[in-house]
Tab-separated table of C-alpha atoms and ligand atoms in Angstrom:
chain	number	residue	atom	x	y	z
A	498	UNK	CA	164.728	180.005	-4.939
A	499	UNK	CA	167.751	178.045	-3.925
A	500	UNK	CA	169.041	177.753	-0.332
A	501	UNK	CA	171.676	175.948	1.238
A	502	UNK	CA	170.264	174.075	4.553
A	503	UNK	CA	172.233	172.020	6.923
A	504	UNK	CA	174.730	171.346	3.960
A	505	UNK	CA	172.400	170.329	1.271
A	506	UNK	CA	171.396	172.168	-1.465
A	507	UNK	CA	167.573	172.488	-2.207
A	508	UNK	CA	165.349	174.159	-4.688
A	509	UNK	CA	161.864	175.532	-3.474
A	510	UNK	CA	159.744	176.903	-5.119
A	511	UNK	CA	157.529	179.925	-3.126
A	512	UNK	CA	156.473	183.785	-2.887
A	513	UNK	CA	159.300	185.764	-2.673
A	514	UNK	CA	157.762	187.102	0.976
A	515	UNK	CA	157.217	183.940	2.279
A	516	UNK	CA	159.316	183.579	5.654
A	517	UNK	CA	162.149	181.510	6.342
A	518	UNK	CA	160.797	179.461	8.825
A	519	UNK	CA	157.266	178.560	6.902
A	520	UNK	CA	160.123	177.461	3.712
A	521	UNK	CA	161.739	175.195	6.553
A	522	UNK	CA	159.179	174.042	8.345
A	523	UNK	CA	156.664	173.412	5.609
A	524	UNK	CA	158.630	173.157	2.585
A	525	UNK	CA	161.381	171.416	3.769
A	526	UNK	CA	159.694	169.437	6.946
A	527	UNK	CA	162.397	170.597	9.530
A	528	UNK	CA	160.425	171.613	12.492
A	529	UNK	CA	162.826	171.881	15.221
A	530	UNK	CA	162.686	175.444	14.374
A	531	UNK	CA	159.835	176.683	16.298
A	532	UNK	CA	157.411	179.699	15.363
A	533	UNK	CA	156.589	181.510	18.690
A	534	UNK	CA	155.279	185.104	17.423
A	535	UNK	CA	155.963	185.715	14.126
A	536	UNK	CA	156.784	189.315	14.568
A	537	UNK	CA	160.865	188.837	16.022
A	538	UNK	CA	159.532	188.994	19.536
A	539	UNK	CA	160.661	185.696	21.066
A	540	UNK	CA	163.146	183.805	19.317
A	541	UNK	CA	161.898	180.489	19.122
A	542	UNK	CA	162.490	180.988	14.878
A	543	UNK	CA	166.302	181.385	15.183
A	544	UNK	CA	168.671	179.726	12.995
A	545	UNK	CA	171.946	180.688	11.091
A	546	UNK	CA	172.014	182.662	7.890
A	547	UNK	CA	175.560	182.187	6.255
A	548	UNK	CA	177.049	181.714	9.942
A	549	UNK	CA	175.073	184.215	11.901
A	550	UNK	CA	172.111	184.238	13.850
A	551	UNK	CA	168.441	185.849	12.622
A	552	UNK	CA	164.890	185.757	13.164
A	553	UNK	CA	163.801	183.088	10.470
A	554	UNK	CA	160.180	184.256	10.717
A	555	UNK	CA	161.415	187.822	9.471
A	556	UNK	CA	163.689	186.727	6.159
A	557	UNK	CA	161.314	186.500	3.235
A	558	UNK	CA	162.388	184.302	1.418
A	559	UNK	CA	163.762	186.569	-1.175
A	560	UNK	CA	166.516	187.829	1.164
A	561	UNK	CA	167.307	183.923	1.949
A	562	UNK	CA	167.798	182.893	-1.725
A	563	UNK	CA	171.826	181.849	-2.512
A	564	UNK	CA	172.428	182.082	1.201
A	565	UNK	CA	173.469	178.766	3.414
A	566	UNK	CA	170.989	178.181	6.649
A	567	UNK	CA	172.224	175.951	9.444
A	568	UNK	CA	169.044	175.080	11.989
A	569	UNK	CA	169.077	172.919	15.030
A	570	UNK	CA	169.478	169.571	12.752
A	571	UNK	CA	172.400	170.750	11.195
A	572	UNK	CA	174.308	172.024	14.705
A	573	UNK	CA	175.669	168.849	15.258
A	574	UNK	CA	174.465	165.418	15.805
A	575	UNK	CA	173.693	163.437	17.955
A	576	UNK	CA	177.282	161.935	17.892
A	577	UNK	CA	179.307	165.053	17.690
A	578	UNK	CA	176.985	167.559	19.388
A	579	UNK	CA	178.198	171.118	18.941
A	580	UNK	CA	179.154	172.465	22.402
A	581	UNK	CA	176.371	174.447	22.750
A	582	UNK	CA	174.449	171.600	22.621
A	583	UNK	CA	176.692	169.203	25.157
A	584	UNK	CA	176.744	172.055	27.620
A	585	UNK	CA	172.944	172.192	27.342
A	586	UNK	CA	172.795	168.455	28.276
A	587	UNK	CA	175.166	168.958	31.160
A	588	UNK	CA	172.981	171.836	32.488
A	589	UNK	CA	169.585	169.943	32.055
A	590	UNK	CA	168.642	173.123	30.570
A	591	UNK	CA	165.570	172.749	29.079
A	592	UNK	CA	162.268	171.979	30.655
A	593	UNK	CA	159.370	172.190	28.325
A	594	UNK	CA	161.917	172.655	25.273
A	595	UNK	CA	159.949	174.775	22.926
A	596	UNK	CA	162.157	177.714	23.113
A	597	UNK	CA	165.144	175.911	23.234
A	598	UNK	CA	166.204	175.301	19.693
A	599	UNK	CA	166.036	178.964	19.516
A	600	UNK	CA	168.033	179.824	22.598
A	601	UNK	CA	170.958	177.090	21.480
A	602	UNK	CA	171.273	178.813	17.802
A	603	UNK	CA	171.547	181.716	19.327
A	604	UNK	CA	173.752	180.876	22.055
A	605	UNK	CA	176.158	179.222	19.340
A	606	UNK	CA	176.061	182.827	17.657
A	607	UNK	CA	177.191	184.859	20.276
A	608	UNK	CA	179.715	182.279	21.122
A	609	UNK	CA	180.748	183.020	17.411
A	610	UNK	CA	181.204	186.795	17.546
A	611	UNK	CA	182.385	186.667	21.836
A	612	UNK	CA	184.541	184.125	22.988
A	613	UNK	CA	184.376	185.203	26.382
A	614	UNK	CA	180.918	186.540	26.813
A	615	UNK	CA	180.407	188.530	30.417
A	616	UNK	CA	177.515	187.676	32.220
A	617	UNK	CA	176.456	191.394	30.836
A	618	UNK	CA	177.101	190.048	26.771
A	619	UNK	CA	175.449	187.064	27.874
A	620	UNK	CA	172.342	189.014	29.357
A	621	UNK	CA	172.034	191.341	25.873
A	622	UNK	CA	172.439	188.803	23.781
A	623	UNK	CA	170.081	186.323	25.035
A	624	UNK	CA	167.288	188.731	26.439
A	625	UNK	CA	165.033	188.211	22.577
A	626	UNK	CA	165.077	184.739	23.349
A	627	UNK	CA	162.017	184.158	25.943
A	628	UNK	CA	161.370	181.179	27.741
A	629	UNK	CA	158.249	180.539	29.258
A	630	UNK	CA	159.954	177.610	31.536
A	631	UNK	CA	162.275	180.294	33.098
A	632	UNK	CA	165.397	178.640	32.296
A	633	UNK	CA	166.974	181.958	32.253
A	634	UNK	CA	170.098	180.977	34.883
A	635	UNK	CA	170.924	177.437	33.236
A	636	UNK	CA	170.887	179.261	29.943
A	637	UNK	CA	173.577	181.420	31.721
A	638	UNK	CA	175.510	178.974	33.194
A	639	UNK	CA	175.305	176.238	29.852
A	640	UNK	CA	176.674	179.858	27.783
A	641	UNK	CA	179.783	180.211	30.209
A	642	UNK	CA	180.548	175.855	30.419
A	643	UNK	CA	180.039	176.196	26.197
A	644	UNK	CA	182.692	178.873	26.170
A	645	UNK	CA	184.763	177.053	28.134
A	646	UNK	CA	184.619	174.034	25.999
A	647	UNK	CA	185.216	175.575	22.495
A	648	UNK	CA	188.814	177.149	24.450
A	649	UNK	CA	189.452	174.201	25.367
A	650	UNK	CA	188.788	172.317	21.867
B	1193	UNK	CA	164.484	231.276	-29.456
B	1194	UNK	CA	162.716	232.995	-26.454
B	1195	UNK	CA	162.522	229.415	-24.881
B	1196	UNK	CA	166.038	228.503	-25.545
B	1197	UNK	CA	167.392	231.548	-23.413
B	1198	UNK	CA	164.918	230.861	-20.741
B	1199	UNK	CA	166.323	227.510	-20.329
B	1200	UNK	CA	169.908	228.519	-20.581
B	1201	UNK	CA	168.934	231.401	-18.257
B	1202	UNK	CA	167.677	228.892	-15.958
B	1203	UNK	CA	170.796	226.330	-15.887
B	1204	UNK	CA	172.779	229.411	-15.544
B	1205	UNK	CA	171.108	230.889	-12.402
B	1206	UNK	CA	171.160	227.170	-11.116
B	1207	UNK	CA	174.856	226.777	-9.826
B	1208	UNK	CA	174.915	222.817	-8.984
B	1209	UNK	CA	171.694	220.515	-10.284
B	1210	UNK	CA	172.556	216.920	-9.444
B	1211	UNK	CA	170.091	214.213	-10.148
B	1212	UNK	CA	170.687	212.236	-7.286
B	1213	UNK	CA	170.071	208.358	-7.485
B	1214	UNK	CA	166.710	209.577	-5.219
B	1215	UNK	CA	166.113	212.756	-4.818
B	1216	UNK	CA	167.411	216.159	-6.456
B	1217	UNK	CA	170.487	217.666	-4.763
B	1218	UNK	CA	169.760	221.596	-6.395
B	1219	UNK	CA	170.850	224.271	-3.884
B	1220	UNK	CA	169.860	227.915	-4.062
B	1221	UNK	CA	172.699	229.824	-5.641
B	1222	UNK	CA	175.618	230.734	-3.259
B	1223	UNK	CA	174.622	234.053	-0.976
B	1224	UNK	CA	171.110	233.716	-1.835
B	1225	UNK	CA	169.891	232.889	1.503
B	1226	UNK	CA	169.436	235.038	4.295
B	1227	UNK	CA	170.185	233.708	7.869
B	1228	UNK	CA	166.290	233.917	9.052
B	1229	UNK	CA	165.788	231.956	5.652
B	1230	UNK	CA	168.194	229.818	7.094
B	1231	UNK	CA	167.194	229.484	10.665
B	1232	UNK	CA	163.601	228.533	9.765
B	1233	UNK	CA	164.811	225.725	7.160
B	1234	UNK	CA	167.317	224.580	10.523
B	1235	UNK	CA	163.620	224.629	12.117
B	1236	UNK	CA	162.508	222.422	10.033
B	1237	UNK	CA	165.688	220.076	9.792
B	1238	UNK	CA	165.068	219.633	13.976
B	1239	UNK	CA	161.691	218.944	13.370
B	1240	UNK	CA	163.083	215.501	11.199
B	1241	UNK	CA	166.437	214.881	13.747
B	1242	UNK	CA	164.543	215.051	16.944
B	1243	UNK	CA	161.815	212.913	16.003
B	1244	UNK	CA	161.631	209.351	16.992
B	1245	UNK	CA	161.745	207.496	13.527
B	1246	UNK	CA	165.587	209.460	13.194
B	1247	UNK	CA	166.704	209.914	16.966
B	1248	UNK	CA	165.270	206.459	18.487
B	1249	UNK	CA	168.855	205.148	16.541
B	1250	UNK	CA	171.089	208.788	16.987
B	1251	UNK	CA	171.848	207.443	20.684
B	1252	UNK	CA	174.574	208.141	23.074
B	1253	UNK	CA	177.611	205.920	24.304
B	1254	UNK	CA	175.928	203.176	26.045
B	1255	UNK	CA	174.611	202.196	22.600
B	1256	UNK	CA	170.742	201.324	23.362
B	1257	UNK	CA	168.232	202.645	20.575
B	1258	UNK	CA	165.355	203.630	22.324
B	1259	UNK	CA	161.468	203.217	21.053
B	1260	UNK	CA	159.390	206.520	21.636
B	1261	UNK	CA	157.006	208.272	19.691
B	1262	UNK	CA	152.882	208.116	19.207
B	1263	UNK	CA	153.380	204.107	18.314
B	1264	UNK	CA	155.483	203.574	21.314
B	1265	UNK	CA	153.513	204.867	24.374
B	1266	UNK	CA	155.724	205.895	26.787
B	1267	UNK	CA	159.583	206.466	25.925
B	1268	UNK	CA	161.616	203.855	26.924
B	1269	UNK	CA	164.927	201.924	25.755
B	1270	UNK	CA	164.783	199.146	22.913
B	1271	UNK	CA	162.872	196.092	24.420
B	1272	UNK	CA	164.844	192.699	25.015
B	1273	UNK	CA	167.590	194.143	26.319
B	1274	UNK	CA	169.388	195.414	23.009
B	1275	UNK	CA	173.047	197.069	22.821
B	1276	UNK	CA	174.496	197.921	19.495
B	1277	UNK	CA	177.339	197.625	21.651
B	1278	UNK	CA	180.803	200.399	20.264
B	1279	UNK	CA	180.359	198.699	16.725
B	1280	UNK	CA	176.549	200.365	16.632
B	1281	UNK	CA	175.989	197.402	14.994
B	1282	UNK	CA	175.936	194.348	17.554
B	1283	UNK	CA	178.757	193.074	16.390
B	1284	UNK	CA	179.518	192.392	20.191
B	1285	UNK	CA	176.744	190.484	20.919
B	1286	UNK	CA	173.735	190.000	18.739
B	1287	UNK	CA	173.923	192.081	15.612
B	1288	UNK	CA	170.897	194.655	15.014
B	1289	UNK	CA	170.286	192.092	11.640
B	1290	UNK	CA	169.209	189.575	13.609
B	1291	UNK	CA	165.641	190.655	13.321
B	1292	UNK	CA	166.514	193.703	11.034
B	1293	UNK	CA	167.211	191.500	8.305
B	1294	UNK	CA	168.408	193.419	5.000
B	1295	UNK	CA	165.239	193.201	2.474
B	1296	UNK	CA	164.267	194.518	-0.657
B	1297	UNK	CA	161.356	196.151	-0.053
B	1298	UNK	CA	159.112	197.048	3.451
B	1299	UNK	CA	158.311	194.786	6.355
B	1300	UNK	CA	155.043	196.191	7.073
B	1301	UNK	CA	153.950	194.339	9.844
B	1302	UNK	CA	152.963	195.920	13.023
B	1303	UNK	CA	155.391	195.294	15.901
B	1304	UNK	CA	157.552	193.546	14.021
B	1305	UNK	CA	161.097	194.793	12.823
B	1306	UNK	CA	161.674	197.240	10.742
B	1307	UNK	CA	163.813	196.290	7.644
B	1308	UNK	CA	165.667	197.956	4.695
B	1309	UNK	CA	168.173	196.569	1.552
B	1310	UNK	CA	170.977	197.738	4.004
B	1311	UNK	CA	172.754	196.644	7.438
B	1312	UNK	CA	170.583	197.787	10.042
B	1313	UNK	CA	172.628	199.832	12.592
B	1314	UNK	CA	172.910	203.281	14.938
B	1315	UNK	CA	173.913	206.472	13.912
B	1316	UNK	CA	177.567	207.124	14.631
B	1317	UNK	CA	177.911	208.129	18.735
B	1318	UNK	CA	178.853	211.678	17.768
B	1319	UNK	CA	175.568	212.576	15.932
B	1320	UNK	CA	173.635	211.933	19.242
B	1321	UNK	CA	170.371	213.005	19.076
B	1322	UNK	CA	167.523	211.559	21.229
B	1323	UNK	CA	166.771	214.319	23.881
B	1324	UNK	CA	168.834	216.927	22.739
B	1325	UNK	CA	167.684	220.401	21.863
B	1326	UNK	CA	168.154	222.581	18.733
B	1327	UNK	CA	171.107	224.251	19.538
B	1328	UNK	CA	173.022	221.077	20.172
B	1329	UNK	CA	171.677	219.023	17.502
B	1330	UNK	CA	172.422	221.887	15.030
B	1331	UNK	CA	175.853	222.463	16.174
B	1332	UNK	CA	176.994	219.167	16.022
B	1333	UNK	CA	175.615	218.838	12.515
B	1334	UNK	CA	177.849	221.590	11.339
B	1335	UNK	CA	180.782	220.331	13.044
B	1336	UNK	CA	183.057	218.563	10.690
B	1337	UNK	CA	184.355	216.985	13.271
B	1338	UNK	CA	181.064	215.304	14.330
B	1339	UNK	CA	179.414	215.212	10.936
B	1340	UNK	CA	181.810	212.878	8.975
B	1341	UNK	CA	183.774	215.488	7.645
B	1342	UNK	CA	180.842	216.721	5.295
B	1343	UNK	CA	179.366	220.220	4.397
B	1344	UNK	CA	175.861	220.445	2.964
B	1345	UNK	CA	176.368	218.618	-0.466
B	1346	UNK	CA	177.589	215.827	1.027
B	1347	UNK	CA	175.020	215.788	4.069
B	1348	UNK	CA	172.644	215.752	1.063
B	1349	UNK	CA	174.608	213.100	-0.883
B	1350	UNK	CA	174.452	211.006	2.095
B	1351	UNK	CA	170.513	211.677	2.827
B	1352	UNK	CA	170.118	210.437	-0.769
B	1353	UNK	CA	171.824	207.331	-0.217
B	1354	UNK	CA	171.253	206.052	3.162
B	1355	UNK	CA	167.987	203.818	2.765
B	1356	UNK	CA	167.871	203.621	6.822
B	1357	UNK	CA	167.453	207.330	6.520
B	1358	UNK	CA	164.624	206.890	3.661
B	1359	UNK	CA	163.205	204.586	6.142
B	1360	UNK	CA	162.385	207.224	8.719
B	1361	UNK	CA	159.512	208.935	5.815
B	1362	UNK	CA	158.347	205.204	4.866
B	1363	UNK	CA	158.635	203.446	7.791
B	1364	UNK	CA	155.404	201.240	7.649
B	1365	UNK	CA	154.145	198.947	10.431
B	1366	UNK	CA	151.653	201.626	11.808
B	1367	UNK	CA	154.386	203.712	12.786
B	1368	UNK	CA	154.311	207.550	12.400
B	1369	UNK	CA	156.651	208.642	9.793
B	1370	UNK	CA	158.938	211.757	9.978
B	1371	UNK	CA	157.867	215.166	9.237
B	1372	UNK	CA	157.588	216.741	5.555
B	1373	UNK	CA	159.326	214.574	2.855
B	1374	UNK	CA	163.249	213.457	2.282
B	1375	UNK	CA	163.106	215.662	-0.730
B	1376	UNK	CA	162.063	218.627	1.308
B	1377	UNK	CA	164.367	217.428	3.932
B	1378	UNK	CA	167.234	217.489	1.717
B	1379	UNK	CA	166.261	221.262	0.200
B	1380	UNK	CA	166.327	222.491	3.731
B	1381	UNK	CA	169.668	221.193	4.658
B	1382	UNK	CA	171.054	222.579	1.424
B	1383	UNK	CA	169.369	225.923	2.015
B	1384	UNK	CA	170.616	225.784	5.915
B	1385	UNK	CA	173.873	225.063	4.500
B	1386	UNK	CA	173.859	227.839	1.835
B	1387	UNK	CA	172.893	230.157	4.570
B	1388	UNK	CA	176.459	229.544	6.425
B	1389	UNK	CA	174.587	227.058	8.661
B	1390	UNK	CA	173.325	229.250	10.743
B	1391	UNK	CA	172.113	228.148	14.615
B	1392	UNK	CA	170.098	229.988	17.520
B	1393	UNK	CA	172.683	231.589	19.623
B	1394	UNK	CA	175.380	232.221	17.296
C	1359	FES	S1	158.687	183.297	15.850
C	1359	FES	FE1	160.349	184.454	15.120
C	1359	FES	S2	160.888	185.674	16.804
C	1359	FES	FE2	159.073	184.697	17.493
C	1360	FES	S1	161.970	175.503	28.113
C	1360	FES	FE1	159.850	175.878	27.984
C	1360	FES	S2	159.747	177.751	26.941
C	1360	FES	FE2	161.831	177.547	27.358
């Protein structure tokens, strides 16, 4: 299978049900991705799939052949952070940080499809994401400054 | 000779026989079905819409599948929040592919999503079904209006095609499937619809 990650092309060779996130995490050694649950029940897996968000622990690989995958080291860097990720660092958002790779690729998604997210859009969108930390209201917050920002830009 | 007029007997009595891509779209012959005949298929036809692997997705307006049924415990809306939003497909907010990503194939794994080779989504907000009895389910699925302009051909067509619907008699995970089989499923809706689609009450 070939998939486009973070801009580079690779070839990997696996079962066609293997997930996503084992092919980047083990395969490809890029484990800011997380793996919470393994059954779409958290979040911690998410990463982009030809510019939208998904579950990486439920795309066998199959379904992610020929498609391009950004993940958390392909958002931005750490010189040109996306501004998901600045508003994140404004907010001090994270506290442990396990869930939070998860919660900015999904953040950058909904920022994607809703330029203006309501706190309600906000609340829908973000509610498969857990965090264990609580960081529910800076999530909140970090959403409406990263809005803000890419109007702005 | 004997068997040659048997068979051309037999396409004869048979007035449409189309070999659908999954099932066979063959309706009784035009007038051949009484309205009883067609009342219990319509019986039947409930049994499929108002059970929770097809109405947990034939919500109302404020767009929030629900999980019920014997895998569910207790009836209660989509977990994590989730609103197909008016597009009855996320597009508002977090699209239903997220976790329902398309796949060739099942994902069999308890508690996790359920996934076809299409774009997971709702039914369309007309064709709500999820609490509603017989006589409204059955007269909104004769309604052109609130049926996507089909009659029962094309509600057949459409059963053949839909893999979301095919879904509901294969849907893995643990998870009770719907009643009787989308072949059977699609012979009642042709007979129903062959009997002048015929409800309680008219
Ligand atoms: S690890 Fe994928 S949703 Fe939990
Ligand atoms: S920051 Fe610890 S789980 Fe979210």
């Amino acid at each position: 299978m070939r998939l486009t990650v973070n801009g580079k092309e690779h070839e990997v060779d696996v079962e066609d049900d293997m997930p996503l996130l084992w092919v980047l995490r083990d395969e490809l050694g890029l484990t800011g991705t997380k793996y919470g649950c393994g059954i779409a029940q958290c979040g911690a897996c998410t990463v982009h799939m030809d510019g939208f968000a998904v579950r990486s622990c439920q795309v066998p690989a199959a379904s992610a052949d020929g498609t391009e995958v950004v993940t958390i080291e392909g958002l931005g860097t750490p010189e040109t952070l996306h501004a998901v990720q600045e508003a994140w660092v404004e907010h001090q958002v994270a506290q442990c940080g396990y869930c939070q790779s998860g919660q900015i690729m999904q953040a950058a998604s909904l920022l994607s499809l809703n330029a203006e997210p309501t706190d309600d859009d906000i609340d829908v969108a973000m509610s498969g994401n857990l965090c264990r930390c609580g960081t529910y209201p800076r999530i909140r917050a970090a959403v409406k400054t990263a809005a803000q920002k890419l109007q702005e830009a | 000779m004997l068997r040659t007029s048997v068979v051309a007997f037999c396409l004869l009595a048979m007035p449409v026989l189309a070999e659908g891509e999954n099932v066979v779209i063959a309706p009784p012959a035009e007038g051949s079905v009484s309205t009883e005949d067609g009342l219990q298929a319509w019986a039947r036809i409930y049994e499929v819409a108002s059970h929770p692997r097809c109405s947990n997705c034939h919500v109302g307006a404020d767009n929030r599948p629900m999980w019920s049924g014997p895998s569910y415990g207790n009836a209660r809306p989509h977990g994590m929040n989730i609103n197909a939003g008016d597009s009855r497909i996320g597009a508002e907010t977090i699209l239903c592919s997220t976790c329902h990503v398309e796949r060739d194939g099942l994902n069999d794994v308890p508690h996790a999503a359920p996934q076809v080779a299409m774009a997971w989504q709702l039914a369309p907000v007309e064709a709500e079904w999820f609490g509603k009895s017989s006589v409204e389910i059955c007269n909104q699925l004769r309604d052109p209006e609130r049926n996507g302009g089909r009659d029962h051909l094309d509600l057949a067509i459409h059963l053949d095609h839909d893999l979301i619907l095919h879904w509901a008699w294969n849907p893995g995970g643990g998870r009770e499937p719907a009643p009787y089989s989308l072949q059977d499923h699609v012979n009642d809706v042709l007979t129903w619809g062959v009997a002048g689609f015929p409800c309680e009450g008219d």
